[in-house]
């Protein structure tokens, strides 16, 4: 078990970490099944969406039990603690923090009291009107509740959980709150009797519904349905509320849908074996590679990916260009986040902790190196240097998304705008900065075509600066808004 003392895990390359989604959610209602173990495997399939903490809550119809801790799903749970989580209904969560510090008290699912029992809630997304919700909570429950939050959970999820402790049924409270919340959210929650799922009207983060022989599953991605043997039924619609109990499935379109699905789910966040809005993520990424080859051709001997995120696009680039595809670098699958600080020597080696070149493959070759995005540029700079040291004669970098120029307020942990390399340098300057022989980004239109979605139904704010949900302040050029509620709560 990893320590639950509030200490953050450390990236091996903390100055250029990959963009991360806030979390993955999973819920199951299946009488007669081992729902805790089903949830464990569902969270295992969603581990890429959050590596800081994991939790599972179960209900047997009379009481809710929860177990959560810091660390990966496989580190938090074992057969012993899974056996204690009895019931026919479960909610699970795996977290990466955007707002709210990374420590045990902010792990999910959150538990909260209700006049008629208890609720357990898991959330994927990020709300942009948290201060407004805090004011509503103060009106309803007074300063005592705000004081409790100051001493405990500091997330927008905790505020939503507290707001659901209100007169009337949980279902009516939830529908009312859906109309008040602004931002990206996928909620999976339950009381002792009923499992609920709710999605924001823009549908920014993914949420799907699956069918078991004797029950139902909701999850962030279709890959989580596959691993637990559930058949895909459909998306949870933007603005929809789903309730599942012993009487079956009930669905209500609470809010008018205005779809703006996150395009970065196609670029990087979702697993390649997931389907989004009827489109295979893997096929989208392969097509992005084909578009890259058409838009930015180059004479070269070998196409290689930056593993693993660049692999599908590299395959597509090789297919379209006719340049052979090869594995030029090996990734250490067991390195990514660690509690052990690297020594200065290892810190200087940096990327070699994660990647190592295959000299016999790349020596003397003109390489096309495919990656999904450039954030600050430090990873690409280290990769280019490493490949040259291994004997590459030329290194041409191709990126399967446009330049990232704006932060995300809807649940992706990007850098501040001032730290994004594309805001300070043009493409030629970035190319020189990372030491490549050439650099090409896919066009915005090419990326959108590869998703097979309508442009007006995608959120691409991180590339365009056009935010589909209004932000509560005119200055949207930093991460300040994401931390406002956390700072307010901690005063």
Coordinates of C-alpha atoms in Angstrom, one line a residue:
X1 CA 0.0 0.0 0.0
X2 CA 1.4 3.4 -0.9
X3 CA 1.6 6.1 1.8
X4 CA -1.6 8.1 2.3
X5 CA 0.2 11.1 3.8
X6 CA -0.5 13.7 1.1
X7 CA 3.0 13.5 -0.6
X8 CA 2.8 13.8 -4.4
X9 CA 4.3 11.3 -6.7
X10 CA 7.0 12.8 -8.9
X11 CA 7.3 12.7 -12.6
X12 CA 10.6 11.6 -13.9
X13 CA 10.4 14.6 -16.3
X14 CA 8.4 17.0 -14.1
X15 CA 9.1 20.0 -16.5
X16 CA 7.4 18.3 -19.5
X17 CA 4.8 15.8 -18.3
X18 CA 2.2 14.7 -20.8
X19 CA -1.3 16.2 -20.6
X20 CA -3.4 14.2 -18.1
X21 CA -7.1 13.7 -17.8
X22 CA -8.6 14.2 -14.3
X23 CA -9.9 10.7 -13.8
X24 CA -11.9 7.7 -14.9
X25 CA -15.3 6.7 -13.5
X26 CA -17.1 3.3 -13.4
X27 CA -20.4 2.1 -12.0
X28 CA -22.2 -1.2 -12.0
X29 CA -25.6 -2.5 -10.8
X30 CA -25.6 -6.3 -11.1
X31 CA -27.4 -8.5 -8.4
X32 CA -25.6 -11.8 -7.9
X33 CA -22.2 -10.5 -9.3
X34 CA -19.0 -9.7 -7.4
X35 CA -19.4 -6.0 -8.2
X36 CA -16.3 -5.0 -6.3
X37 CA -14.1 -7.2 -8.5
X38 CA -15.9 -6.1 -11.7
X39 CA -15.2 -2.5 -10.7
X40 CA -11.6 -3.3 -9.9
X41 CA -11.1 -4.6 -13.5
X42 CA -13.1 -1.6 -14.9
X43 CA -10.8 0.8 -13.1
X44 CA -7.8 -1.2 -14.3
X45 CA -8.9 -0.5 -17.9
X46 CA -9.2 3.2 -17.0
X47 CA -5.9 3.5 -15.2
X48 CA -4.5 5.8 -17.9
X49 CA -7.0 8.4 -16.9
X50 CA -5.6 8.8 -13.4
X51 CA -2.7 7.3 -11.4
X52 CA -2.8 9.2 -8.1
X53 CA -5.5 7.5 -6.2
X54 CA -8.2 4.9 -6.6
X55 CA -11.4 4.0 -4.8
X56 CA -14.5 1.7 -4.8
X57 CA -17.8 2.1 -2.9
X58 CA -20.4 -0.7 -2.8
X59 CA -23.9 -1.0 -1.5
X60 CA -25.9 -4.1 -0.5
X61 CA -29.2 -2.1 -0.4
X62 CA -28.9 -1.1 3.2
X63 CA -25.4 0.4 3.7
X64 CA -22.5 1.8 1.7
X65 CA -18.9 0.7 2.2
X66 CA -15.9 2.5 0.6
X67 CA -12.2 1.7 0.3
X68 CA -9.8 4.2 -1.3
X69 CA -6.1 5.1 -1.1
X70 CA -3.3 6.7 -2.9
X71 CA -1.6 4.8 -5.7
X72 CA -2.5 2.7 -8.8
X73 CA -5.5 0.4 -8.8
X74 CA -3.3 -2.7 -8.4
X75 CA -1.5 -1.1 -5.4
X76 CA -4.7 0.1 -3.6
X77 CA -6.7 -3.1 -3.9
X78 CA -6.0 -6.8 -3.2
X79 CA -8.3 -9.8 -2.7
X80 CA -8.6 -9.1 1.0
X81 CA -10.0 -5.6 0.8
X82 CA -12.1 -6.4 -2.3
X83 CA -13.8 -9.2 -0.3
X84 CA -14.9 -6.7 2.3
X85 CA -16.8 -4.7 -0.3
X86 CA -20.0 -6.6 -0.5
X87 CA -23.2 -5.7 -2.4
X88 CA -24.9 -5.7 -5.8
X89 CA -24.0 -2.1 -6.7
X90 CA -20.7 -0.2 -6.9
X91 CA -19.1 3.0 -7.9
X92 CA -15.4 3.3 -8.7
X93 CA -12.9 6.1 -9.5
X94 CA -9.3 6.5 -10.5
X95 CA -7.9 10.1 -10.1
X96 CA -5.4 12.5 -11.4
X97 CA -5.8 15.9 -9.7
X98 CA -6.4 19.2 -11.5
X99 CA -8.1 21.1 -8.7
X100 CA -7.7 19.9 -5.2
X101 CA -4.4 18.6 -3.9
X102 CA -3.3 15.1 -4.4
X103 CA -3.8 13.5 -1.0
X104 CA -6.0 10.9 0.6
X105 CA -8.8 13.1 1.7
X106 CA -9.4 14.1 -2.0
X107 CA -9.5 10.6 -3.2
X108 CA -12.9 9.4 -4.6
X109 CA -15.6 8.2 -4.4
X110 CA -16.6 10.9 -2.0
X111 CA -19.2 10.0 0.7
X112 CA -21.8 12.4 2.0
X113 CA -24.9 12.3 4.2
X114 CA -28.4 12.6 2.9
X115 CA -31.7 13.0 4.9
X116 CA -32.6 9.5 3.7
X117 CA -29.2 7.8 3.9
X118 CA -25.7 8.2 2.2
X119 CA -24.4 9.0 -1.2
X120 CA -21.1 8.0 -2.9
X121 CA -20.0 10.0 -5.9
X122 CA -17.3 9.8 -8.5
X123 CA -16.6 12.6 -10.9
X124 CA -14.7 13.0 -14.2
X125 CA -14.3 16.6 -15.4
X126 CA -13.8 20.1 -14.0
X127 CA -16.4 22.7 -13.0
X128 CA -15.9 26.4 -13.8
X129 CA -18.4 28.0 -11.5
X130 CA -17.2 26.4 -8.2
X131 CA -17.3 29.7 -6.3
X132 CA -20.9 30.2 -7.3
X133 CA -21.6 26.7 -6.0
X134 CA -19.9 27.5 -2.8
X135 CA -22.2 30.5 -2.4
X136 CA -25.2 28.2 -3.0
X137 CA -23.9 25.8 -0.4
X138 CA -23.4 28.6 2.1
X139 CA -27.0 29.8 1.5
X140 CA -28.4 26.3 2.0
X141 CA -26.2 24.9 4.8
X142 CA -24.4 27.9 6.3
X143 CA -20.8 28.6 7.3
X144 CA -20.5 25.3 9.3
X145 CA -20.6 23.2 6.1
X146 CA -18.0 25.5 4.5
X147 CA -15.8 25.1 7.6
X148 CA -16.1 21.3 7.2
X149 CA -14.9 21.6 3.6
X150 CA -12.0 23.7 4.6
X151 CA -10.8 21.0 7.0
X152 CA -11.3 18.2 4.5
X153 CA -11.9 17.5 0.8
X154 CA -11.0 20.5 -1.4
X155 CA -12.4 19.4 -4.7
X156 CA -15.4 20.5 -6.7
X157 CA -16.6 17.0 -6.3
X158 CA -16.9 17.5 -2.5
X159 CA -19.0 20.6 -3.1
X160 CA -21.4 18.8 -5.4
X161 CA -21.6 16.0 -2.8
X162 CA -22.5 18.5 -0.1
X163 CA -25.1 20.2 -2.3
X164 CA -26.8 16.9 -2.8
X165 CA -27.6 16.8 0.9
X166 CA -30.8 18.7 0.5
X167 CA -34.5 18.3 1.0
X168 CA -36.3 16.2 -1.6
X169 CA -35.3 13.1 -3.4
X170 CA -31.7 12.6 -4.5
X171 CA -32.9 12.3 -8.1
X172 CA -34.7 15.7 -8.0
X173 CA -31.7 17.3 -6.2
X174 CA -29.4 15.9 -8.9
X175 CA -31.6 17.3 -11.8
X176 CA -31.7 20.7 -10.1
X177 CA -27.9 20.7 -9.7
X178 CA -27.3 19.7 -13.3
X179 CA -29.1 23.0 -14.2
X180 CA -26.8 25.0 -12.0
X181 CA -23.4 23.5 -12.7
X182 CA -21.2 24.9 -15.5
X183 CA -18.3 22.9 -16.8
X184 CA -17.4 19.4 -17.8
X185 CA -18.8 16.6 -15.6
X186 CA -19.5 12.9 -15.8
X187 CA -21.0 11.9 -12.4
X188 CA -21.5 8.3 -11.4
X189 CA -23.1 8.1 -8.0
X190 CA -25.4 6.0 -5.8
X191 CA -27.3 5.9 -2.6
X192 CA -28.2 2.7 -0.9
X193 CA -30.8 1.7 -3.5
X194 CA -30.0 3.3 -6.9
X195 CA -27.1 3.9 -9.2
X196 CA -27.1 7.2 -11.2
X197 CA -25.1 8.6 -14.1
X198 CA -25.2 12.2 -15.3
X199 CA -23.3 14.0 -18.1
X200 CA -23.0 17.7 -18.8
X201 CA -25.0 19.0 -21.8
X202 CA -21.8 19.6 -23.9
X203 CA -20.7 16.0 -23.4
X204 CA -17.1 17.1 -23.1
X205 CA -15.8 14.0 -21.3
X206 CA -16.9 10.5 -22.5
X207 CA -19.4 8.3 -20.7
X208 CA -20.9 5.1 -22.0
X209 CA -23.6 2.6 -21.0
X210 CA -23.1 -1.2 -21.1
X211 CA -25.2 -4.3 -20.5
X212 CA -24.4 -7.3 -18.4
X213 CA -26.6 -10.5 -18.5
X214 CA -28.0 -9.5 -15.1
X215 CA -27.3 -5.8 -14.9
X216 CA -25.9 -2.5 -16.2
X217 CA -22.5 -0.8 -16.3
X218 CA -21.5 2.9 -16.9
X219 CA -17.9 3.8 -17.6
X220 CA -15.7 6.5 -19.0
X221 CA -14.6 4.4 -22.0
X222 CA -15.8 1.4 -23.9
X223 CA -12.5 -0.4 -23.0
X224 CA -13.8 -0.7 -19.4
X225 CA -17.0 -2.4 -20.7
X226 CA -14.9 -4.9 -22.7
X227 CA -12.7 -5.9 -19.7
X228 CA -15.7 -6.7 -17.5
X229 CA -17.7 -8.5 -20.2
X230 CA -20.4 -5.9 -20.7
X231 CA -21.8 -5.2 -24.2
X232 CA -21.8 -1.6 -25.4
X233 CA -25.3 -0.2 -25.6
X234 CA -24.8 3.5 -26.3
X235 CA -23.3 6.7 -25.0
X236 CA -24.9 8.4 -22.1
X237 CA -26.2 11.4 -24.0
X238 CA -25.0 14.9 -23.2
X239 CA -27.4 16.4 -20.6
X240 CA -28.9 13.0 -19.7
X241 CA -29.6 11.5 -16.3
X242 CA -29.7 7.7 -16.0
X243 CA -31.1 5.8 -12.9
X244 CA -30.7 2.1 -12.4
X245 CA -32.4 0.1 -9.6
X246 CA -34.2 -3.2 -9.0
X247 CA -37.0 -2.0 -11.3
X248 CA -34.5 -1.5 -14.2
X249 CA -33.1 1.4 -16.2
X250 CA -34.7 4.8 -16.4
X251 CA -33.4 7.7 -18.6
X252 CA -34.3 11.4 -18.7
X253 CA -33.0 14.1 -20.9
X254 CA -32.7 16.8 -18.2
X255 CA -30.8 19.4 -20.2
X256 CA -30.8 20.3 -23.9
X257 CA -27.7 18.8 -25.5
X258 CA -25.1 21.0 -27.2
X259 CA -22.4 18.6 -28.0
X260 CA -18.8 19.7 -27.7
X261 CA -16.8 16.5 -27.3
X262 CA -13.1 17.0 -26.3
X263 CA -11.0 16.5 -29.5
X264 CA -8.0 15.7 -27.3
X265 CA -9.6 12.4 -26.3
X266 CA -9.0 11.4 -29.9
X267 CA -5.5 12.7 -30.0
X268 CA -4.2 11.3 -26.8
X269 CA -6.4 10.8 -23.7
X270 CA -8.5 7.8 -24.5
X271 CA -7.2 4.3 -25.0
X272 CA -6.7 3.4 -28.7
X273 CA -9.1 0.4 -28.2
X274 CA -11.9 2.7 -27.1
X275 CA -14.7 4.0 -29.4
X276 CA -15.9 7.6 -29.1
X277 CA -19.1 8.8 -30.7
X278 CA -19.1 5.8 -33.0
X279 CA -15.5 6.3 -34.1
X280 CA -12.5 4.0 -33.2
X281 CA -9.8 6.1 -31.4
X282 CA -7.1 3.9 -33.0
X283 CA -8.5 4.5 -36.5
X284 CA -8.7 8.2 -35.8
X285 CA -5.0 8.3 -34.8
X286 CA -3.9 6.2 -37.8
X287 CA -5.8 8.7 -40.0
X288 CA -4.1 11.6 -38.3
X289 CA -0.8 10.0 -39.3
X290 CA -2.0 9.7 -42.9
X291 CA -3.0 13.3 -42.9
X292 CA 0.5 14.2 -41.5
X293 CA 2.1 12.4 -44.3
X294 CA 0.0 14.2 -46.9
X295 CA 0.6 17.6 -45.3
X296 CA 4.2 17.2 -44.3
X297 CA 6.1 14.7 -46.5
X298 CA 9.8 14.2 -46.1
X299 CA 12.5 12.0 -47.7
X300 CA 13.4 9.5 -45.0
X301 CA 14.4 5.9 -44.4
X302 CA 12.3 5.0 -41.4
X303 CA 9.1 6.1 -39.5
X304 CA 9.3 5.6 -35.7
X305 CA 6.9 6.5 -32.9
X306 CA 7.5 8.1 -29.6
X307 CA 6.0 5.1 -27.7
X308 CA 3.3 4.5 -27.0
X309 CA 1.3 7.6 -27.7
X310 CA 2.7 8.1 -31.2
X311 CA 2.4 4.5 -32.4
X312 CA -1.0 4.6 -34.3
X313 CA -0.2 7.9 -36.0
X314 CA 3.3 6.6 -37.0
X315 CA 1.6 3.5 -38.6
X316 CA -0.6 5.9 -40.6
X317 CA 2.3 8.0 -41.7
X318 CA 4.2 5.0 -42.9
X319 CA 1.1 3.6 -44.7
X320 CA 0.5 6.9 -46.6
X321 CA 4.2 7.8 -47.2
X322 CA 5.5 4.3 -48.2
X323 CA 8.4 4.8 -45.8
X324 CA 8.9 1.7 -43.7
X325 CA 7.6 1.7 -40.1
X326 CA 10.0 0.5 -37.4
X327 CA 10.5 0.4 -33.6
X328 CA 13.4 2.8 -33.0
X329 CA 12.9 3.2 -29.2
X330 CA 11.9 0.9 -26.4
X331 CA 9.8 2.2 -23.5
X332 CA 10.1 1.0 -20.0
X333 CA 6.5 0.2 -19.1
X334 CA 7.2 0.3 -15.4
X335 CA 8.5 3.8 -15.2
X336 CA 6.3 6.9 -15.3
X337 CA 5.6 8.1 -11.8
X338 CA 7.6 7.2 -8.8
X339 CA 7.9 8.1 -5.1
X340 CA 11.7 8.0 -5.5
X341 CA 13.4 11.2 -6.5
X342 CA 16.0 10.6 -9.3
X343 CA 19.6 11.4 -8.5
X344 CA 21.2 14.4 -10.2
X345 CA 22.9 12.0 -12.6
X346 CA 19.7 10.3 -13.5
X347 CA 17.9 13.6 -13.8
X348 CA 20.4 14.7 -16.4
X349 CA 19.8 11.5 -18.3
X350 CA 16.1 12.3 -18.1
X351 CA 14.3 10.6 -20.9
X352 CA 16.5 7.5 -20.8
X353 CA 14.6 6.4 -17.7
X354 CA 11.6 6.0 -19.9
X355 CA 13.0 5.5 -23.4
X356 CA 16.1 3.9 -24.9
X357 CA 17.1 3.8 -28.6
X358 CA 17.7 0.7 -30.6
X359 CA 21.0 1.7 -32.2
X360 CA 21.1 -1.1 -34.7
X361 CA 17.7 0.1 -36.1
X362 CA 18.3 3.8 -36.3
X363 CA 22.1 4.2 -36.9
X364 CA 22.7 6.0 -40.2
X365 CA 19.0 6.4 -40.9
X366 CA 17.0 9.4 -41.8
X367 CA 14.1 9.2 -39.2
X368 CA 10.6 10.5 -39.1
X369 CA 9.6 10.6 -35.4
X370 CA 5.9 10.8 -34.6
X371 CA 4.4 12.1 -31.4
X372 CA 0.9 13.2 -30.4
X373 CA 1.7 16.7 -29.1
X374 CA 4.4 19.2 -28.0
X375 CA 3.7 20.9 -24.6
X376 CA 6.9 22.6 -23.4
X377 CA 9.2 20.9 -25.9
X378 CA 11.6 19.3 -23.4
X379 CA 10.7 15.7 -24.1
X380 CA 11.1 16.2 -27.9
X381 CA 14.4 17.9 -27.3
X382 CA 15.7 15.0 -25.3
X383 CA 14.4 12.5 -27.8
X384 CA 16.1 14.2 -30.7
X385 CA 19.4 14.4 -28.8
X386 CA 19.2 10.8 -27.8
X387 CA 18.5 9.6 -31.4
X388 CA 21.4 11.7 -32.8
X389 CA 23.7 10.2 -30.1
X390 CA 22.6 6.8 -31.3
X391 CA 23.6 7.5 -34.8
X392 CA 20.6 8.9 -36.6
X393 CA 21.7 11.0 -39.6
X394 CA 18.5 13.1 -39.7
X395 CA 15.6 13.5 -37.3
X396 CA 12.3 14.9 -38.7
X397 CA 9.6 15.4 -36.1
X398 CA 5.9 15.2 -37.0
X399 CA 3.1 16.0 -34.5
X400 CA -0.4 14.5 -34.8
X401 CA -2.1 17.5 -33.3
X402 CA -1.9 21.3 -33.9
X403 CA 0.2 23.5 -31.6
X404 CA -1.2 23.5 -28.1
X405 CA -1.6 27.2 -27.2
X406 CA -4.4 27.4 -24.6
X407 CA -5.0 25.7 -21.2
X408 CA -7.9 23.5 -20.5
X409 CA -10.6 24.3 -17.9
X410 CA -12.6 21.1 -18.4
X411 CA -10.5 18.4 -16.8
X412 CA -7.1 18.2 -18.6
X413 CA -4.0 19.2 -16.7
X414 CA -2.1 21.3 -19.3
X415 CA 0.6 23.8 -18.5
X416 CA 0.0 27.5 -18.0
X417 CA -0.3 29.3 -21.3
X418 CA 3.0 31.1 -20.7
X419 CA 4.8 27.7 -20.4
X420 CA 3.4 26.3 -23.7
X421 CA 6.2 26.5 -26.2
X422 CA 3.9 27.2 -29.2
X423 CA 2.9 30.5 -27.6
X424 CA 6.4 31.9 -27.6
X425 CA 7.9 30.4 -30.8
X426 CA 6.7 29.7 -34.3
X427 CA 7.2 26.3 -35.9
X428 CA 10.6 27.1 -37.3
X429 CA 11.8 28.4 -34.0
X430 CA 10.4 25.3 -32.1
X431 CA 12.2 23.1 -34.7
X432 CA 15.5 24.8 -33.9
X433 CA 14.8 24.7 -30.1
X434 CA 14.3 20.9 -30.1
X435 CA 17.2 20.3 -32.5
X436 CA 15.2 18.6 -35.3
X437 CA 16.0 18.8 -39.0
X438 CA 12.3 19.6 -39.7
X439 CA 9.1 19.9 -37.7
X440 CA 5.5 19.6 -39.0
X441 CA 2.2 19.7 -37.1
X442 CA -1.0 18.3 -38.5
X443 CA -3.4 21.1 -39.5
X444 CA -6.5 21.8 -37.4
X445 CA -8.8 20.7 -40.3
X446 CA -6.8 17.6 -40.9
X447 CA -7.1 16.6 -37.2
X448 CA -10.8 17.2 -37.2
X449 CA -11.3 15.2 -40.4
X450 CA -9.5 12.3 -38.8
X451 CA -12.0 12.1 -36.0
X452 CA -14.9 11.8 -38.4
X453 CA -16.9 14.3 -36.2
X454 CA -18.6 17.5 -37.1
X455 CA -16.3 20.5 -36.3
X456 CA -19.1 22.3 -34.5
X457 CA -19.6 19.3 -32.1
X458 CA -16.0 19.3 -30.9
X459 CA -14.3 21.2 -28.1
X460 CA -10.9 22.3 -29.4
X461 CA -10.2 25.2 -27.1
X462 CA -6.6 24.0 -26.3
X463 CA -5.8 24.6 -30.0
X464 CA -8.1 27.6 -30.8
X465 CA -8.8 29.4 -27.5
X466 CA -12.5 29.2 -28.2
X467 CA -14.1 27.9 -25.0
X468 CA -17.6 26.3 -25.5
X469 CA -18.6 26.9 -21.8
X470 CA -18.2 30.6 -20.7
X471 CA -15.5 31.1 -18.0
X472 CA -16.3 33.1 -14.9
X473 CA -13.6 35.7 -15.6
X474 CA -12.5 37.5 -18.7
X475 CA -8.8 36.4 -18.4
X476 CA -8.7 32.7 -19.4
X477 CA -5.0 32.6 -20.2
X478 CA -3.8 30.7 -17.2
X479 CA -4.5 28.0 -14.7
X480 CA -5.7 30.4 -12.0
X481 CA -9.4 29.6 -12.4
X482 CA -8.8 25.9 -11.8
X483 CA -7.3 26.7 -8.4
X484 CA -9.7 29.4 -7.2
X485 CA -12.1 27.2 -5.3
X486 CA -9.2 25.2 -3.8
X487 CA -7.6 28.4 -2.5
X488 CA -10.9 29.7 -1.2
X489 CA -11.7 26.5 0.7
X490 CA -8.2 26.4 2.2
X491 CA -8.3 30.0 3.6

